[in-house]
PDB file of C-alpha atoms in Angstrom:
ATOM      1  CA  UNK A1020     164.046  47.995  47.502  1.00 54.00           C
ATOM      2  CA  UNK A1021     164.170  50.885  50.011  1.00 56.00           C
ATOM      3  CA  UNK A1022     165.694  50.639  53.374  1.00 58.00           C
ATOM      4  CA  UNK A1023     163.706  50.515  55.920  1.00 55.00           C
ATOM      5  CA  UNK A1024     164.852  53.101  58.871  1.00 54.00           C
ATOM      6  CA  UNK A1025     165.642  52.186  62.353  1.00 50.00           C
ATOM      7  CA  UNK A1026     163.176  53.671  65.188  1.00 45.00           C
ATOM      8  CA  UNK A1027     165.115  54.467  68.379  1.00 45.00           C
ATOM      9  CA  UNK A1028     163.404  54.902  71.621  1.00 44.00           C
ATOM     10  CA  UNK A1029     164.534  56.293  74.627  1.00 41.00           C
ATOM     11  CA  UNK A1030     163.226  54.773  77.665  1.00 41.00           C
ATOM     12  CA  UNK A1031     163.845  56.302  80.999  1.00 44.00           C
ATOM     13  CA  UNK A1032     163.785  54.128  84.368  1.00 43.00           C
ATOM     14  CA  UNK A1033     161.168  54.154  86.673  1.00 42.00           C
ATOM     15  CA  UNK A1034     161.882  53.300  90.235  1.00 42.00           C
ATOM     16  CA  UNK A1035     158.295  53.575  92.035  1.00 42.00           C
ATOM     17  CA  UNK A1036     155.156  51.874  90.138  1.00 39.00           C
ATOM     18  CA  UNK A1037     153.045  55.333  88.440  1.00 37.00           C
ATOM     19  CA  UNK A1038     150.007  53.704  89.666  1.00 38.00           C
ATOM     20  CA  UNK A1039     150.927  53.734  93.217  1.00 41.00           C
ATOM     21  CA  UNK A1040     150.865  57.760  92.937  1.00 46.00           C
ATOM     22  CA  UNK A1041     147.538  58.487  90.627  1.00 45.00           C
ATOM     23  CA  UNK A1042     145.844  55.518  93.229  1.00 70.00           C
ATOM     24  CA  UNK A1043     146.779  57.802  96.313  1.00 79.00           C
ATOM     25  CA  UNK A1044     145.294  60.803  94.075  1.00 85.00           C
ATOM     26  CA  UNK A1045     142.370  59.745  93.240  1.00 89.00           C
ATOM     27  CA  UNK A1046     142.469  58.686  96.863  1.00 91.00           C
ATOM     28  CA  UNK A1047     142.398  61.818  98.095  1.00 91.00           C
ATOM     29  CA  UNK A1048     140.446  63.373  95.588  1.00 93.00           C
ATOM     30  CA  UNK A1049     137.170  61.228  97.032  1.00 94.00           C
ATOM     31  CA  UNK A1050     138.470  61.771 100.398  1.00 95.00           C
ATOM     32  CA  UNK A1051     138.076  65.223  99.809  1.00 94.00           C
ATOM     33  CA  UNK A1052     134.777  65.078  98.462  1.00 95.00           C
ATOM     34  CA  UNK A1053     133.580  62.922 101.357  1.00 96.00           C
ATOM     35  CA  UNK A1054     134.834  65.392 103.957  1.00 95.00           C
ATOM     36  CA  UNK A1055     131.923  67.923 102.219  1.00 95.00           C
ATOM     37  CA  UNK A1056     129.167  64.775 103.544  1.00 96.00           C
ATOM     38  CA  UNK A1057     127.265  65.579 106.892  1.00 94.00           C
ATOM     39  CA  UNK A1058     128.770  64.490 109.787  1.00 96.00           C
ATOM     40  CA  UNK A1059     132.117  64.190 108.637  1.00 97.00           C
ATOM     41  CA  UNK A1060     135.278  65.228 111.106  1.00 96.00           C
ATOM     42  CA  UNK A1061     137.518  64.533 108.758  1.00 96.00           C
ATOM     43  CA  UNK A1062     139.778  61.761 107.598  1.00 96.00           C
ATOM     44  CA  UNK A1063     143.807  60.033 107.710  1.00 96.00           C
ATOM     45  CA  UNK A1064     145.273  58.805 104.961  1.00 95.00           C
ATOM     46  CA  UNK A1065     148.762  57.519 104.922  1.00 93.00           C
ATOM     47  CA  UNK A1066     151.025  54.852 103.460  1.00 91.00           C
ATOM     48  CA  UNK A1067     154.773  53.741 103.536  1.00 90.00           C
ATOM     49  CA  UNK A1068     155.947  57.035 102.226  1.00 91.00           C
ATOM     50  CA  UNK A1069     153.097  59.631 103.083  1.00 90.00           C
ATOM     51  CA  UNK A1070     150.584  60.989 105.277  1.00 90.00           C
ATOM     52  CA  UNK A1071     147.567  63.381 104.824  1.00 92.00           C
ATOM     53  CA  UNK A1072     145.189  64.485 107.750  1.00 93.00           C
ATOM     54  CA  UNK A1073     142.503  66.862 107.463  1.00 94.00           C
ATOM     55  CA  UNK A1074     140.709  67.322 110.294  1.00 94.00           C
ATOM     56  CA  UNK A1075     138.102  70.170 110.812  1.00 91.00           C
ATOM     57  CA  UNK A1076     139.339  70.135 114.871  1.00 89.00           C
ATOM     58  CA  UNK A1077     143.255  70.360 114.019  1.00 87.00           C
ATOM     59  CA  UNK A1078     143.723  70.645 117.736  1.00 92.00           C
ATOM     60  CA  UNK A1079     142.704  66.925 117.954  1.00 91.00           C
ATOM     61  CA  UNK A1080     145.204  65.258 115.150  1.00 92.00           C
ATOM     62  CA  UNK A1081     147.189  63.470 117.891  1.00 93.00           C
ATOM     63  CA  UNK A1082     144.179  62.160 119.078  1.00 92.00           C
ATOM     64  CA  UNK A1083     142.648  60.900 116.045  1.00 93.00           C
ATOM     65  CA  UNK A1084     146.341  59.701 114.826  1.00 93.00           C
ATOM     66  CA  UNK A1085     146.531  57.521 117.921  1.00 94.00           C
ATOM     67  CA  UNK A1086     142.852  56.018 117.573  1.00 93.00           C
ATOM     68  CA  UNK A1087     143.504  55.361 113.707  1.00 93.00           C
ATOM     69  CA  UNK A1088     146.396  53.419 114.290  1.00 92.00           C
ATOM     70  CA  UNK A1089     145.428  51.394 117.114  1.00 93.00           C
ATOM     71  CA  UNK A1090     142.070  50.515 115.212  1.00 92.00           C
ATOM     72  CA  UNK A1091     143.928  48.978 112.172  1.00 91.00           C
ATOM     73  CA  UNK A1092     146.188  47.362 114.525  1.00 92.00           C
ATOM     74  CA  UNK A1093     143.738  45.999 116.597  1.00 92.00           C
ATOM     75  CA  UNK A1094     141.365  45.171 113.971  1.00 92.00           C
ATOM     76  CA  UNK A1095     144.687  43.027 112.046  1.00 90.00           C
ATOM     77  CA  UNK A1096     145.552  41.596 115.782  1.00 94.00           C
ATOM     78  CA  UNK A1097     141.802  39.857 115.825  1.00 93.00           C
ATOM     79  CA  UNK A1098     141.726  38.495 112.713  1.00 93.00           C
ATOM     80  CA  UNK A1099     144.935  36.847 113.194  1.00 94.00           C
ATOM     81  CA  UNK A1100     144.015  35.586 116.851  1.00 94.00           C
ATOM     82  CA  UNK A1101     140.235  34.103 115.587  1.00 94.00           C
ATOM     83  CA  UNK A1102     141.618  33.432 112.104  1.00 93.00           C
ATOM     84  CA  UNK A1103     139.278  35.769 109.981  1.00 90.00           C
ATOM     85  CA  UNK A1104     141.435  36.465 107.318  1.00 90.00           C
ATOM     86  CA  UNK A1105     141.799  39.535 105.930  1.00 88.00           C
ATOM     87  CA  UNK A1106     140.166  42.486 107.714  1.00 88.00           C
ATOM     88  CA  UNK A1107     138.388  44.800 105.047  1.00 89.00           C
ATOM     89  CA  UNK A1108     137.334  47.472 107.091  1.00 92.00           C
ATOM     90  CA  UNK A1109     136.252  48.359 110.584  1.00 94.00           C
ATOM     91  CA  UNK A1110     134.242  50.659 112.352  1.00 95.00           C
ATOM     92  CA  UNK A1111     134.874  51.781 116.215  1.00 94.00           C
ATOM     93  CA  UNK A1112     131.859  53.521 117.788  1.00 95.00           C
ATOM     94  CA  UNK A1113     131.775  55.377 121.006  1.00 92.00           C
ATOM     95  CA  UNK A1114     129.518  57.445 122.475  1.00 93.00           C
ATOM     96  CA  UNK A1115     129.064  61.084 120.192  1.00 91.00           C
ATOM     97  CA  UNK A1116     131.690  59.892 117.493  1.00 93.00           C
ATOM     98  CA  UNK A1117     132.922  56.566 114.897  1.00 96.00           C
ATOM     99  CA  UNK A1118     136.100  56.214 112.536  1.00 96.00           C
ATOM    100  CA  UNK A1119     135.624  53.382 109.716  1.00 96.00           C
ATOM    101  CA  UNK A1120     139.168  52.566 109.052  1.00 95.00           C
ATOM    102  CA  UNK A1121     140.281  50.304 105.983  1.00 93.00           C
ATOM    103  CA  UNK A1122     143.141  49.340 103.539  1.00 90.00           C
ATOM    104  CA  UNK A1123     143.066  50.213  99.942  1.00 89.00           C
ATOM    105  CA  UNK A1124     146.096  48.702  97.890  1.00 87.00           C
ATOM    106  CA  UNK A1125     149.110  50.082 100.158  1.00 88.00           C
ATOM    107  CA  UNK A1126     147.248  53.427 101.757  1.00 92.00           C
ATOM    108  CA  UNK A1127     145.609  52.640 105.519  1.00 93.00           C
ATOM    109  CA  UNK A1128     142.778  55.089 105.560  1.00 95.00           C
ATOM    110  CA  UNK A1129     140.571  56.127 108.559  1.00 97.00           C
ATOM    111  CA  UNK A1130     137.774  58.526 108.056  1.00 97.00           C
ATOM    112  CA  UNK A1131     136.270  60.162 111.605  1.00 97.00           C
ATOM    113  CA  UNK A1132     132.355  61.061 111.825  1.00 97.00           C
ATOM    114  CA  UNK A1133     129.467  61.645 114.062  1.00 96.00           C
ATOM    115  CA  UNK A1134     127.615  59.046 115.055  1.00 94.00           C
ATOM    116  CA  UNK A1135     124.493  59.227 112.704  1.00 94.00           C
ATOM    117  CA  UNK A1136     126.702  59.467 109.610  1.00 95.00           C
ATOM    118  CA  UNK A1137     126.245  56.970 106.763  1.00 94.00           C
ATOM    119  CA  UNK A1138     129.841  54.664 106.602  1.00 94.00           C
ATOM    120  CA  UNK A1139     127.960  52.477 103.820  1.00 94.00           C
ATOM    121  CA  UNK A1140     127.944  55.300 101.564  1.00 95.00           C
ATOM    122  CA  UNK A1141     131.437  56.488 102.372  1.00 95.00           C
ATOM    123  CA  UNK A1142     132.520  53.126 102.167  1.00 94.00           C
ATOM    124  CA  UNK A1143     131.273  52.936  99.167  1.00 93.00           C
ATOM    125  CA  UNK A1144     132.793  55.787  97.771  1.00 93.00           C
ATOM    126  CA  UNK A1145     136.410  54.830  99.185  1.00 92.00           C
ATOM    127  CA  UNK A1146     135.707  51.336  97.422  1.00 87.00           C
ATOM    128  CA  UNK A1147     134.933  52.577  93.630  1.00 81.00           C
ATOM    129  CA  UNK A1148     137.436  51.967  91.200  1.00 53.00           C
TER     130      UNK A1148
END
């Protein structure tokens, strides 16, 4: 009877979760695609370890940093004071411009536009799988 021969394998350790990286990708990836729609400024996307702004004003990034966070914030404050549970996205309008700002998995993202732009189809594209 013939031996049968031992398969070694060498695994290596991982210390951040693979899909955490290709999700913030493909992330960016539509982001970038959604900056090309009309009335698009531009978009924020950041998580515990990152941040990516592309803005087509750069002179304005403190601006729209400041704005981004506070809308998330503020939008996570409410929810907790009316209990609403979890906030899926928002969108803060003012007079010539709007951000829709939401959570995917771990990356807060907040996407800036004029006022007639669609944020059901850019929602929608931030939402596919």
């Amino acid at each position: 009877m013939p031996r049968k021969k031992k398969t070694v394998q060498n695994l290596a350790a991982v210390t951040e979760p693979l899909t955490v990286e290709t999700s913030t990708n493909d992330l960016r990836a539509r982001l970038d695609e959604i900056k090309a729609y009309d009335g698009v400024i531009g978009y924020i996307l950041r998580n515990s370890t990152s941040a990516a702004i592309d803005l087509k004003d750069p002179t304005k990034i403190i601006d729209y940093a400041i704005l981004s966070s506070s809308a998330l914030d503020a939008s996570q404050e409410m929810s907790e004071l009316f209990n609403l549970g979890d906030v899926k996205d928002i969108i803060v309008e003012g007079k010539d411009v709007k951000v829709l700002s939401l959570t995917v998995d771990e990356n807060k993202i907040s996407v800036f536009m004029e006022k007639n732009a669609d944020c059901g189809k850019i929602l929608k594209k931030l939402r596919a799988a």
